[in-house]
Short mmCIF file of C-alpha atoms and ligand atoms in Angstrom, two decimals:
data_model
loop_
_atom_site.label_atom_id
_atom_site.label_comp_id
_atom_site.label_asym_id
_atom_site.label_seq_id
_atom_site.Cartn_x
_atom_site.Cartn_y
_atom_site.Cartn_z
CA UNK J 5 -18.90 -16.29 -60.79
CA UNK J 6 -20.41 -15.05 -64.07
CA UNK J 7 -18.29 -17.51 -66.02
CA UNK J 8 -19.50 -20.31 -63.81
CA UNK J 9 -23.16 -19.39 -64.41
CA UNK J 10 -22.61 -19.29 -68.17
CA UNK J 11 -20.89 -22.64 -67.98
CA UNK J 12 -23.85 -24.08 -66.12
CA UNK J 13 -26.30 -22.71 -68.70
CA UNK J 14 -24.48 -24.37 -71.54
CA UNK J 15 -24.16 -27.53 -69.52
CA UNK J 16 -20.38 -27.76 -69.57
CA UNK J 17 -20.06 -27.97 -65.81
CA UNK J 18 -22.11 -30.59 -64.00
CA UNK J 19 -24.65 -28.98 -61.68
CA UNK J 20 -23.52 -31.10 -58.75
CA UNK J 21 -20.05 -29.58 -58.87
CA UNK J 22 -21.12 -25.97 -58.57
CA UNK J 23 -24.54 -26.01 -56.93
CA UNK J 24 -23.06 -26.08 -53.45
CA UNK J 25 -21.95 -22.49 -53.78
CA UNK J 26 -23.56 -21.16 -56.94
CA UNK J 27 -24.89 -17.73 -56.04
CA UNK J 28 -23.24 -17.76 -52.63
CA UNK J 29 -19.76 -17.45 -51.21
CA UNK J 30 -18.14 -20.84 -50.65
CA UNK J 31 -15.63 -19.93 -47.94
CA UNK J 32 -15.83 -17.23 -45.29
CA UNK J 33 -12.75 -16.37 -43.29
CA UNK J 34 -13.01 -13.86 -40.46
CA UNK J 35 -9.90 -12.55 -38.71
CA UNK J 36 -10.60 -10.72 -35.47
CA UNK J 37 -7.85 -8.62 -33.97
CA UNK J 38 -9.25 -8.32 -30.46
CA UNK J 39 -8.81 -4.72 -29.36
CA UNK J 40 -7.40 -3.75 -32.78
CA UNK J 41 -8.61 -0.21 -33.32
CA UNK J 42 -7.13 2.38 -35.68
CA UNK J 43 -4.49 3.13 -33.03
CA UNK J 44 -3.17 -0.43 -33.14
CA UNK J 45 -3.13 -0.35 -36.96
CA UNK J 46 -1.22 2.92 -36.61
CA UNK J 47 1.44 1.26 -34.43
CA UNK J 48 1.89 -1.55 -36.97
CA UNK J 49 2.04 0.91 -39.84
CA UNK J 50 4.61 3.18 -38.15
CA UNK J 51 6.83 0.18 -37.47
CA UNK J 52 6.43 -1.23 -40.99
CA UNK J 53 7.10 2.10 -42.73
CA UNK J 54 9.65 3.76 -40.48
CA UNK J 55 11.53 1.48 -38.08
CA UNK J 56 15.14 1.61 -39.33
CA UNK J 57 15.47 -2.17 -38.91
CA UNK J 58 11.84 -3.08 -39.64
CA UNK J 59 11.34 -6.75 -40.49
CA UNK J 60 9.27 -5.43 -43.42
CA UNK J 61 12.30 -3.88 -45.14
CA UNK J 62 12.38 -6.87 -47.51
CA UNK J 63 8.64 -6.64 -48.15
CA UNK J 64 8.67 -3.12 -49.59
CA UNK J 65 7.62 -1.91 -46.14
CA UNK J 66 4.10 -3.03 -46.86
CA UNK J 67 2.01 -4.99 -44.35
CA UNK J 68 -0.40 -7.71 -45.42
CA UNK J 69 -3.10 -5.64 -43.77
CA UNK J 70 -2.26 -2.73 -46.10
CA UNK J 71 -2.28 -4.99 -49.18
CA UNK J 72 -5.61 -6.53 -48.26
CA UNK J 73 -7.14 -3.14 -47.49
CA UNK J 74 -5.97 -1.71 -50.82
CA UNK J 75 -7.16 -4.71 -52.85
CA UNK J 76 -10.41 -5.01 -50.92
CA UNK J 77 -12.81 -2.55 -49.33
CA UNK J 78 -11.99 -0.58 -46.19
CA UNK J 79 -14.77 0.61 -43.92
CA UNK J 80 -15.26 1.64 -40.33
CA UNK J 81 -17.36 -0.33 -37.85
CA UNK J 82 -18.81 1.01 -34.64
CA UNK J 83 -19.04 -1.62 -32.02
CA UNK J 84 -21.36 -0.70 -29.14
CA UNK J 85 -23.53 -3.36 -27.51
CA UNK J 86 -27.21 -2.87 -26.62
CA UNK J 87 -28.01 0.13 -24.38
CA UNK J 88 -24.37 0.91 -23.50
CA UNK J 89 -21.61 3.14 -24.86
CA UNK J 90 -18.75 0.64 -24.75
CA UNK J 91 -18.69 -3.05 -25.60
CA UNK J 92 -16.80 -6.02 -24.24
CA UNK J 93 -15.53 -8.88 -26.39
CA UNK J 94 -18.43 -11.22 -25.54
CA UNK J 95 -21.23 -8.90 -26.60
CA UNK J 96 -19.23 -7.79 -29.62
CA UNK J 97 -18.51 -11.36 -30.77
CA UNK J 98 -22.14 -12.32 -30.24
CA UNK J 99 -23.15 -9.37 -32.40
CA UNK J 100 -20.82 -10.03 -35.30
CA UNK J 101 -21.46 -13.75 -35.16
CA UNK J 102 -25.22 -13.29 -35.41
CA UNK J 103 -26.14 -9.83 -36.65
CA UNK J 104 -28.23 -9.29 -33.48
CA UNK J 105 -27.69 -6.72 -30.71
CA UNK J 106 -26.50 -8.29 -27.49
CA UNK J 107 -26.01 -7.29 -23.86
CA UNK J 108 -22.72 -6.79 -22.04
CA UNK J 109 -20.75 -9.96 -21.26
CA UNK J 110 -23.39 -12.28 -22.81
CA UNK J 111 -22.40 -15.18 -25.06
CA UNK J 112 -24.67 -16.12 -27.97
CA UNK J 113 -27.81 -14.37 -26.70
CA UNK J 114 -29.63 -11.29 -27.96
CA UNK J 115 -30.50 -8.26 -25.85
CA UNK J 116 -33.61 -10.07 -24.49
CA UNK J 117 -31.67 -13.22 -23.69
CA UNK J 118 -32.90 -15.26 -26.66
CA UNK J 119 -30.49 -17.65 -28.32
CA UNK J 120 -28.81 -16.11 -31.38
CA UNK J 121 -28.14 -18.30 -34.40
CA UNK J 122 -24.56 -17.68 -35.49
CA UNK J 123 -22.89 -17.52 -38.89
CA UNK J 124 -20.93 -20.63 -37.88
CA UNK J 125 -24.11 -22.53 -37.04
CA UNK J 126 -25.73 -21.46 -40.31
CA UNK J 127 -22.63 -22.52 -42.24
CA UNK J 128 -22.67 -25.93 -40.53
CA UNK J 129 -26.35 -26.38 -41.44
CA UNK J 130 -25.44 -25.69 -45.06
CA UNK J 131 -22.95 -28.53 -44.94
CA UNK J 132 -19.87 -26.38 -44.65
CA UNK J 133 -16.99 -27.22 -42.35
CA UNK J 134 -16.32 -24.86 -39.46
CA UNK J 135 -13.29 -23.78 -37.48
CA UNK J 136 -12.41 -21.52 -34.56
CA UNK J 137 -8.75 -20.66 -33.96
CA UNK J 138 -7.36 -18.39 -31.27
CA UNK J 139 -4.18 -17.60 -29.37
CA UNK J 140 -6.26 -17.12 -26.19
CA UNK J 141 -8.38 -19.89 -24.68
CA UNK J 142 -10.70 -21.67 -27.11
CA UNK J 143 -13.46 -20.99 -24.58
CA UNK J 144 -12.65 -17.26 -24.34
CA UNK J 145 -15.29 -14.71 -25.32
CA UNK J 146 -14.45 -14.14 -28.99
CA UNK J 147 -14.56 -17.77 -30.21
CA UNK J 148 -17.38 -18.49 -27.75
CA UNK J 149 -19.61 -15.91 -29.43
CA UNK J 150 -19.70 -18.12 -32.55
CA UNK J 151 -20.52 -21.49 -31.00
CA UNK J 152 -21.88 -21.14 -27.45
CA UNK J 153 -24.94 -19.74 -25.71
CA UNK J 154 -24.41 -18.76 -22.08
CA UNK J 155 -25.50 -16.02 -19.70
CA UNK J 156 -21.93 -14.92 -19.03
CA UNK J 157 -18.53 -15.12 -20.68
CA UNK J 158 -16.96 -16.46 -17.48
CA UNK J 159 -18.83 -19.79 -17.87
CA UNK J 160 -15.95 -21.29 -19.83
CA UNK J 161 -16.56 -24.84 -18.54
CA UNK J 162 -20.07 -24.69 -20.01
CA UNK J 163 -18.80 -22.97 -23.17
CA UNK J 164 -16.46 -25.92 -23.80
CA UNK J 165 -19.48 -28.26 -23.69
CA UNK J 166 -21.45 -26.01 -26.05
CA UNK J 167 -18.57 -26.05 -28.52
CA UNK J 168 -18.48 -29.83 -28.53
CA UNK J 169 -22.22 -30.15 -29.00
CA UNK J 170 -22.02 -27.58 -31.78
CA UNK J 171 -19.60 -29.98 -33.51
CA UNK J 172 -17.17 -27.26 -34.65
CA UNK J 173 -14.83 -29.27 -36.88
CA UNK J 174 -11.57 -27.59 -35.96
CA UNK J 175 -10.94 -25.99 -32.57
CA UNK J 176 -7.39 -24.77 -31.97
CA UNK J 177 -5.98 -22.59 -29.21
CA UNK J 178 -5.26 -22.62 -25.50
CA UNK J 179 -7.21 -23.24 -22.32
CA UNK J 180 -6.82 -26.97 -21.63
CA UNK J 181 -7.90 -26.16 -18.06
CA UNK J 182 -11.61 -26.13 -19.03
CA UNK J 183 -11.55 -29.53 -20.78
CA UNK J 184 -10.05 -31.84 -18.14
CA UNK J 185 -11.64 -33.27 -14.97
CA UNK J 186 -11.21 -31.67 -11.58
CA UNK J 187 -9.48 -34.84 -10.35
CA UNK J 188 -6.48 -34.02 -12.55
CA UNK J 189 -5.45 -31.45 -9.93
CA UNK J 190 -4.32 -34.34 -7.73
CA UNK J 191 -0.76 -34.77 -8.97
CA UNK J 192 -0.63 -38.38 -7.78
CA UNK J 193 -3.80 -39.34 -9.70
CA UNK J 194 -3.91 -41.63 -12.72
CA UNK J 195 -5.64 -38.96 -14.75
CA UNK J 196 -2.85 -36.47 -14.01
CA UNK J 197 -0.26 -39.00 -15.20
CA UNK J 198 -2.35 -39.87 -18.25
CA UNK J 199 -2.76 -36.20 -19.24
CA UNK J 200 0.93 -35.49 -18.67
CA UNK J 201 1.71 -38.36 -21.01
CA UNK J 202 -0.80 -37.24 -23.66
CA UNK J 203 0.59 -33.72 -23.67
CA UNK J 204 4.24 -34.86 -23.81
CA UNK J 205 4.72 -33.15 -20.45
CA UNK J 206 4.80 -29.67 -22.00
CA UNK J 207 1.35 -28.37 -21.04
CA UNK J 208 0.50 -27.43 -17.45
CA UNK J 209 -2.06 -29.93 -16.13
CA UNK J 210 -4.47 -28.06 -13.89
CA UNK J 211 -8.26 -28.05 -14.17
CA UNK J 212 -10.74 -25.23 -13.67
CA UNK J 213 -13.69 -27.61 -13.95
CA UNK J 214 -15.99 -28.21 -10.99
CA UNK J 215 -16.86 -31.73 -12.15
CA UNK J 216 -15.15 -34.93 -13.24
CA UNK J 217 -16.11 -34.71 -16.92
CA UNK J 218 -13.24 -35.39 -19.26
CA UNK J 219 -14.14 -33.44 -22.38
CA UNK J 220 -11.09 -34.80 -24.19
CA UNK J 221 -12.62 -38.30 -23.97
CA UNK J 222 -15.99 -36.90 -25.02
CA UNK J 223 -14.36 -35.17 -28.00
CA UNK J 224 -12.63 -38.37 -29.08
CA UNK J 225 -15.96 -40.21 -28.86
CA UNK J 226 -17.35 -37.61 -31.25
CA UNK J 227 -14.58 -38.30 -33.74
CA UNK J 228 -12.07 -35.59 -32.88
CA UNK J 229 -8.37 -36.13 -33.04
CA UNK J 230 -6.53 -34.41 -30.21
CA UNK J 231 -3.32 -32.37 -30.35
CA UNK J 232 -1.38 -30.73 -27.54
CA UNK J 233 1.95 -29.95 -29.24
CA UNK J 234 3.10 -28.58 -32.57
CA UNK J 235 4.34 -32.04 -33.49
CA UNK J 236 0.98 -33.64 -32.72
CA UNK J 237 -0.75 -30.87 -34.68
CA UNK J 238 1.41 -31.54 -37.73
CA UNK J 239 0.83 -35.28 -37.45
CA UNK J 240 -2.97 -35.13 -37.19
CA UNK J 241 -4.77 -36.27 -40.32
CA UNK J 242 -8.49 -36.41 -39.48
CA UNK J 243 -11.30 -34.09 -40.52
CA UNK J 244 -12.11 -33.11 -36.93
CA UNK J 245 -9.43 -31.72 -34.68
CA UNK J 246 -9.32 -30.34 -31.14
CA UNK J 247 -5.95 -28.73 -30.36
CA UNK J 248 -5.30 -27.30 -26.90
CA UNK J 249 -1.70 -26.16 -26.61
CA UNK J 250 -1.56 -24.49 -23.22
CA UNK J 251 -3.15 -24.05 -19.83
CA UNK J 252 -4.45 -20.57 -20.75
CA UNK J 253 -3.22 -18.43 -23.68
CA UNK J 254 -0.78 -19.86 -26.25
CA UNK J 255 2.41 -18.00 -27.25
CA UNK J 256 2.39 -14.24 -26.99
CA UNK J 257 3.74 -12.22 -29.90
CA UNK J 258 7.13 -11.62 -28.30
CA UNK J 259 7.56 -15.36 -27.69
CA UNK J 260 6.48 -16.06 -31.28
CA UNK J 261 8.96 -13.56 -32.69
CA UNK J 262 11.80 -14.88 -30.53
CA UNK J 263 11.13 -18.57 -31.30
CA UNK J 264 9.79 -18.44 -34.85
CA UNK J 265 12.69 -20.47 -36.23
CA UNK J 266 13.28 -22.57 -33.10
CA UNK J 267 12.85 -26.25 -34.01
CA UNK J 268 12.37 -27.16 -30.34
CA UNK J 269 9.30 -24.96 -29.93
CA UNK J 270 6.40 -27.20 -28.85
CA UNK J 271 3.58 -24.64 -29.11
CA UNK J 272 2.36 -23.81 -32.62
CA UNK J 273 2.18 -20.16 -33.68
CA UNK J 274 -1.19 -18.64 -34.55
CA UNK J 275 -0.18 -18.80 -38.22
CA UNK J 276 0.76 -22.47 -37.95
CA UNK J 277 -2.59 -23.23 -36.34
CA UNK J 278 -4.33 -21.29 -39.11
CA UNK J 279 -2.44 -23.14 -41.86
CA UNK J 280 -3.39 -26.49 -40.35
CA UNK J 281 -7.02 -25.46 -39.97
CA UNK J 282 -7.26 -24.36 -43.61
CA UNK J 283 -5.65 -27.62 -44.78
CA UNK J 284 -8.44 -29.53 -43.02
CA UNK J 285 -11.39 -27.26 -43.77
CA UNK J 286 -10.61 -26.84 -47.49
CA UNK J 287 -11.26 -30.56 -48.05
CA UNK J 288 -15.01 -29.94 -47.89
CA UNK J 289 -16.50 -29.34 -51.36
CA UNK J 290 -19.25 -27.30 -49.73
CA UNK J 291 -16.70 -24.84 -48.33
CA UNK J 292 -16.08 -23.60 -44.83
CA UNK J 293 -16.50 -20.88 -42.26
CA UNK J 294 -13.44 -20.09 -40.15
CA UNK J 295 -12.73 -17.45 -37.52
CA UNK J 296 -9.14 -16.76 -36.48
CA UNK J 297 -8.69 -14.57 -33.45
CA UNK J 298 -5.50 -12.64 -32.77
CA UNK J 299 -6.74 -12.25 -29.24
CA UNK J 300 -3.67 -11.12 -27.34
CA UNK J 301 -3.62 -7.69 -29.01
CA UNK J 302 -6.33 -6.93 -26.46
CA UNK J 303 -4.38 -8.45 -23.56
CA UNK J 304 -1.31 -6.40 -24.44
CA UNK J 305 -3.44 -3.27 -24.74
CA UNK J 306 -5.15 -3.85 -21.37
CA UNK J 307 -1.62 -3.88 -19.95
CA UNK J 308 -0.69 -0.73 -21.93
CA UNK J 309 2.34 -2.78 -23.05
CA UNK J 310 3.42 -1.20 -26.35
CA UNK J 311 6.21 -3.67 -27.20
CA UNK J 312 3.99 -6.69 -26.55
CA UNK J 313 1.22 -5.08 -28.60
CA UNK J 314 3.54 -4.43 -31.54
CA UNK J 315 4.52 -8.11 -31.62
CA UNK J 316 0.83 -9.08 -31.44
CA UNK J 317 0.14 -6.86 -34.45
CA UNK J 318 3.00 -8.53 -36.32
CA UNK J 319 1.50 -11.91 -35.42
CA UNK J 320 -1.90 -10.84 -36.75
CA UNK J 321 -0.32 -9.55 -39.95
CA UNK J 322 1.46 -12.88 -40.51
CA UNK J 323 -1.90 -14.64 -40.34
CA UNK J 324 -3.43 -12.19 -42.81
CA UNK J 325 -0.44 -12.64 -45.13
CA UNK J 326 -0.94 -16.40 -45.20
CA UNK J 327 -4.72 -16.20 -45.67
CA UNK J 328 -4.52 -13.63 -48.45
CA UNK J 329 -1.91 -15.70 -50.20
CA UNK J 330 -4.17 -18.75 -49.93
CA UNK J 331 -7.25 -16.89 -51.23
CA UNK J 332 -5.85 -14.41 -53.75
CA UNK J 333 -6.53 -16.47 -56.90
CA UNK J 334 -9.98 -17.59 -55.78
CA UNK J 335 -13.34 -16.02 -56.61
CA UNK J 336 -15.36 -17.97 -54.06
CA UNK J 337 -13.91 -16.71 -50.79
CA UNK J 338 -14.64 -13.73 -48.56
CA UNK J 339 -12.00 -12.53 -46.10
CA UNK J 340 -12.99 -10.09 -43.38
CA UNK J 341 -10.36 -8.56 -41.08
CA UNK J 342 -11.61 -6.39 -38.26
CA UNK J 343 -11.85 -5.96 -34.48
CA UNK J 344 -14.44 -6.24 -31.76
CA UNK J 345 -13.42 -2.90 -30.20
CA UNK J 346 -10.34 -0.80 -29.49
CA UNK J 347 -8.47 -1.37 -26.24
CA UNK J 348 -6.37 1.08 -24.26
CA UNK J 349 -6.78 4.35 -26.15
CA UNK J 350 -3.20 4.08 -27.38
CA UNK J 351 -1.22 6.64 -29.36
CA UNK J 352 2.17 8.05 -30.19
CA UNK J 353 2.10 11.61 -28.93
CA UNK J 354 4.43 14.61 -28.90
CA UNK J 355 5.88 15.83 -25.67
CA UNK J 356 8.00 18.49 -24.03
CA UNK J 357 10.50 15.92 -22.79
CA UNK J 358 13.89 15.18 -24.41
CA UNK J 359 13.68 18.00 -26.97
CA UNK J 360 15.67 17.45 -30.18
CA UNK J 361 18.70 19.56 -31.07
CA UNK J 362 18.31 22.18 -33.77
CA UNK J 363 19.86 21.48 -37.18
CA UNK J 364 20.58 23.30 -40.40
CA UNK J 365 18.56 22.54 -43.55
CA UNK J 366 19.86 22.97 -47.13
CA UNK J 367 16.67 24.64 -48.44
CA UNK J 368 16.55 28.36 -49.14
CA UNK J 369 13.64 28.99 -46.78
CA UNK J 370 15.91 28.01 -43.89
CA UNK J 371 18.94 29.96 -45.09
CA UNK J 372 20.40 31.60 -41.99
CA UNK J 373 17.87 29.80 -39.74
CA UNK J 374 17.89 26.59 -37.70
CA UNK J 375 15.19 23.92 -37.90
CA UNK J 376 14.21 23.45 -34.24
CA UNK J 377 10.61 22.50 -33.44
CA UNK J 378 9.38 23.38 -29.95
CA UNK J 379 8.41 19.83 -28.99
CA UNK J 380 9.65 16.25 -29.21
CA UNK J 381 7.64 14.70 -32.05
CA UNK J 382 9.24 11.26 -31.61
CA UNK J 383 12.01 9.53 -33.53
CA UNK J 384 11.98 6.49 -35.79
CA UNK J 385 14.64 4.77 -33.65
CA UNK J 386 12.02 4.46 -30.91
CA UNK J 387 10.17 1.95 -33.12
CA UNK J 388 13.15 -0.40 -33.20
CA UNK J 389 13.55 -0.07 -29.45
CA UNK J 390 9.88 -0.94 -28.93
CA UNK J 391 10.36 -4.03 -31.13
CA UNK J 392 13.42 -5.10 -29.10
CA UNK J 393 11.42 -5.80 -25.91
CA UNK J 394 12.11 -9.42 -24.88
CA UNK J 395 9.33 -10.11 -22.35
CA UNK J 396 5.80 -8.81 -21.84
CA UNK J 397 5.12 -6.64 -18.79
CA UNK J 398 2.99 -9.53 -17.50
CA UNK J 399 5.97 -11.89 -17.75
CA UNK J 400 8.32 -9.32 -16.18
CA UNK J 401 5.97 -9.05 -13.20
CA UNK J 402 5.63 -12.84 -13.02
CA UNK J 403 9.41 -12.96 -12.59
CA UNK J 404 9.20 -10.18 -10.00
CA UNK J 405 6.41 -11.90 -8.04
CA UNK J 406 8.39 -15.16 -8.07
CA UNK J 407 11.19 -13.49 -6.09
CA UNK J 408 11.23 -14.02 -2.32
CA UNK J 409 9.02 -11.29 -0.79
CA UNK J 410 11.95 -9.47 0.83
CA UNK J 411 13.63 -9.23 -2.57
CA UNK J 412 10.60 -7.67 -4.27
CA UNK J 413 12.09 -4.20 -4.14
CA UNK J 414 11.99 -1.27 -6.57
CA UNK J 415 15.66 -1.93 -7.36
CA UNK J 416 14.86 -5.54 -8.31
CA UNK J 417 12.00 -4.40 -10.53
CA UNK J 418 14.22 -1.85 -12.28
CA UNK J 419 16.78 -4.58 -13.03
CA UNK J 420 14.09 -6.80 -14.56
CA UNK J 421 12.52 -4.02 -16.63
CA UNK J 422 15.90 -2.80 -17.82
CA UNK J 423 17.05 -6.25 -18.86
CA UNK J 424 13.91 -6.92 -20.95
CA UNK J 425 13.17 -3.51 -22.48
CA UNK J 426 15.16 -0.72 -24.14
CA UNK J 427 13.49 1.92 -21.97
CA UNK J 428 15.43 1.94 -18.71
CA UNK J 429 13.69 3.05 -15.53
CA UNK J 430 15.28 4.33 -12.32
CA UNK J 431 14.75 2.85 -8.87
CA UNK J 432 12.53 5.83 -7.95
CA UNK J 433 10.40 5.23 -11.08
CA UNK J 434 10.18 1.53 -10.20
CA UNK J 435 8.93 2.56 -6.77
CA UNK J 436 6.15 4.58 -8.41
CA UNK J 437 5.20 1.55 -10.51
CA UNK J 438 4.78 -0.46 -7.32
CA UNK J 439 2.52 2.14 -5.70
CA UNK J 440 -0.76 0.36 -6.33
CA UNK J 441 -3.69 0.41 -3.97
CA UNK J 442 -2.62 -2.95 -2.55
CA UNK J 443 1.07 -2.22 -2.22
CA UNK J 444 3.15 0.02 0.00
CA UNK J 445 6.92 0.19 -0.30
CA UNK J 446 9.63 1.78 1.77
CA UNK J 447 12.12 3.60 -0.44
CA UNK J 448 15.29 5.14 0.97
CA UNK J 449 14.94 8.92 0.81
CA UNK J 450 11.21 8.73 -0.05
CA UNK J 451 9.71 6.97 2.98
CA UNK J 452 6.60 4.80 2.52
CA UNK J 453 5.01 5.15 -0.91
CA UNK J 454 1.58 3.91 -1.95
CA UNK J 455 -1.24 4.83 -4.33
CA UNK J 456 -1.88 7.89 -2.17
CA UNK J 457 1.38 9.46 -3.33
CA UNK J 458 0.93 8.75 -7.04
CA UNK J 459 -1.90 10.77 -8.56
CA UNK J 460 -2.29 8.63 -11.69
CA UNK J 461 -3.67 5.69 -9.71
CA UNK J 462 -5.93 7.92 -7.70
CA UNK J 463 -7.29 9.97 -10.57
CA UNK J 464 -7.67 7.23 -13.15
CA UNK J 465 -7.95 4.05 -11.10
CA UNK J 466 -11.58 3.55 -12.12
CA UNK J 467 -10.30 2.80 -15.63
CA UNK J 468 -7.42 0.55 -14.54
CA UNK J 469 -9.54 -2.20 -13.15
CA UNK J 470 -7.49 -5.38 -13.01
CA UNK J 471 -6.12 -5.40 -9.45
CA UNK J 472 -2.38 -5.91 -9.26
CA UNK J 473 -2.10 -5.66 -13.05
CA UNK J 474 -2.39 -1.91 -12.60
CA UNK J 475 1.39 -2.14 -12.13
CA UNK J 476 1.64 -2.82 -15.88
CA UNK J 477 -0.30 0.37 -16.58
CA UNK J 478 1.88 2.34 -14.18
CA UNK J 479 5.03 1.03 -15.88
CA UNK J 480 3.59 2.17 -19.23
CA UNK J 481 2.93 5.57 -17.73
CA UNK J 482 6.51 5.82 -16.41
CA UNK J 483 8.15 4.89 -19.75
CA UNK J 484 5.70 6.90 -21.87
CA UNK J 485 7.96 9.94 -22.10
CA UNK J 486 10.78 7.77 -23.49
CA UNK J 487 8.52 5.98 -25.98
CA UNK J 488 6.42 9.00 -27.01
CA UNK J 489 3.44 6.83 -26.11
CA UNK J 490 0.24 7.57 -24.21
CA UNK J 491 -2.54 5.27 -23.01
CA UNK J 492 -5.98 6.46 -21.97
CA UNK J 493 -7.34 3.43 -20.14
CA UNK J 494 -6.78 -0.12 -18.94
CA UNK J 495 -10.11 -1.16 -20.49
CA UNK J 496 -11.85 -0.65 -23.86
CA UNK J 497 -12.85 2.45 -25.78
CA UNK J 498 -15.75 2.83 -28.23
CA UNK J 499 -13.51 4.15 -31.05
CA UNK J 500 -14.88 2.75 -34.34
CA UNK J 501 -12.61 0.03 -35.70
CA UNK J 502 -11.33 -0.51 -39.26
CA UNK J 503 -12.95 -3.32 -41.25
CA UNK J 504 -11.41 -4.78 -44.39
CA UNK J 505 -13.42 -7.03 -46.69
CA UNK J 506 -11.78 -8.81 -49.63
CA UNK J 507 -13.56 -11.04 -52.12
CA UNK J 508 -16.22 -10.70 -54.84
CA UNK J 509 -17.06 -7.03 -55.21
CA UNK J 510 -20.82 -7.64 -55.12
CA UNK J 511 -20.33 -8.65 -51.49
CA UNK J 512 -17.45 -6.45 -50.36
CA UNK J 513 -18.97 -3.18 -51.65
CA UNK J 514 -21.44 -3.36 -48.76
CA UNK J 515 -18.60 -3.06 -46.24
CA UNK J 516 -17.73 0.46 -47.38
CA UNK J 517 -18.32 3.48 -45.12
CA UNK J 518 -19.57 3.52 -41.55
CA UNK J 519 -21.32 0.33 -40.48
CA UNK J 520 -22.08 -1.44 -37.19
CA UNK J 521 -20.81 -4.85 -36.09
CA UNK J 522 -24.31 -6.27 -36.60
CA UNK J 523 -24.42 -4.91 -40.18
CA UNK J 524 -21.33 -6.67 -41.39
CA UNK J 525 -22.44 -9.91 -39.73
CA UNK J 526 -25.63 -9.76 -41.79
CA UNK J 527 -23.63 -9.12 -44.99
CA UNK J 528 -21.47 -12.16 -44.24
CA UNK J 529 -24.46 -14.40 -43.51
CA UNK J 530 -26.26 -13.22 -46.69
CA UNK J 531 -23.11 -13.73 -48.75
CA UNK J 532 -23.03 -17.39 -47.83
CA UNK J 533 -26.69 -18.04 -48.70
MG1 MG F 613 -11.02 -12.10 -27.54
ZN1 ZN F 614 -10.46 -6.67 -23.63
#
C-alpha cells in the first residue's frame, strides 16, 4: 500500500489503475461458519492434531483455520441481537452485514424496523462485484442478511426477489424451490418438464412459491447465466451467475467427504462453488465483496450430530484453505472468518463410563505405582470413529421414516444407526431414542415407552424445539458416553465466537480482543471506503 502511494506520487503508476482502491481494501471476503463457536473449532482442532488417521497428517496436522489465525489477528465476537440474550442467524447476519443492531428473526432491518444498508450494497455502489455462496438455501437467513430486507427470515420467496433486484452478481447454493413457479408442482405440466430438462433431471422439482413467477426467467432477463449441476457451473462463462444445485441444502459434509473424488457427482462442493465465484468476481478491476457461508455446521449442531459436524468443519476449512491460498500474496484483500453464534453447546467431556485400565510408566515418579486416572478422559481413537460416520442423523432418520410403519421399530433403528456410525446402540437404547413426545413404542420387556419414561425429553424439551428432530438429539444423548461428547441444547447459545481477520495490519488490528458483531461489520465497511 505504501509502495503504491509512493509510486503514485512519482507518477510511475497511472492514477486510473490504482484509484479504485487507493486507501481502501479492494476485495473483502467473509467466511461465516454458521454455529461455529469455540467448541466447533475445538472439535476440528482435536481431529486435526490427534486423530490417528487424520486427513491432516500430510499437512503437518495444521488446519487452514489455524494458519490464518496465526498469520492474521484472532479476536472474540459476542453476537447478541437487540434486547435479547441469544441471537438467531437472521438477526446476526443483519448485524454483521450492516453494523446495526437488529431484532430476532429480522432480515436487513434495524431494531426499529428501518432498512439497513449492507456491506454488499455499499460495495456494489462503489462499483465492486458481489457474491453470496452457501451450502444451505441461497434464500436462507445468513446470505439473506446481506441482500434482502424482510420482516421475517421465513419469507424466502420474497427474499429471492430482493436478491435479484439487488443484482448480486454471483449467487450459488441450494433452494431452487423458492425460484420456480407454483405450477411446477404439477408433474404433467410443461414447466415441470422444462425444469427437469434444464436441471439434467438431478434436482428435485418442487416449488414453495405461492405464485406463478418464474424467477429463473427473470434472472436470465437480467443477464444471469443459470447453473444447476457441477458441469453447468464449470461451463458458465458470464459475469453474472445464479447457481441453484438442490431443492434445499446442497451436499452435507459427509456426502462431500465421501464423494470428493467422484467424477459422477453432479452437485458442486462448497469449495468448488467458492472457486468459481472468485474466478468471476476477480475480473472486476474495482474489486469485490463475497460472503461464503458454511451453513450446515449449524444444522449438524442443531441435531447434536458430532460426526456430521466434524465433516462440516472440514468442509469449512477446505474453503478457508483455498481462499487463503488465493489471497496470501496480495496486499489489497481482507479475509474475515467467523460465526454468527454457537450452536448446541457442544464439548468433549470426561466421564465415569468405560474407565481405562491402569498402566506402568517409565518415569521415576511412578516407580512402584500405576498410572490410573479416576475417570475416562477420552481417547484419540474416538476421533477417527467420529470421522467414519457415513450418514447424518437426519439421513439415518429419513431412511427409518421411509420404512413401512410396521417396520419402524427400535430394532430397525439400531440396525440403521449401527451400519452408518461406529458407535453401536442396543435395541433398548434405540427405543429410548424413539421416545419423543409424539411417539410411543411397544418394546418387549419394557411395555409402552414414550417421552414420559425418558427424563431427558421432559427436563430439557424446551431447548430441543424441532418436533420429530428431537430424535436426533436423543440419539446424541444415547451415544454420548461412547463418544465422550455432551450437548447442552438443540438451539443456539450466546457463547462468544472466534473471529479471524487477515489482511493489511492497519485494518486487521481492529479485530483484536473482544468485539461485537456490529463492530467488525463497521471495520469491514470502513476498510472498503
Ligand atoms: Mg445460516
Ligand atoms: Zn441455527
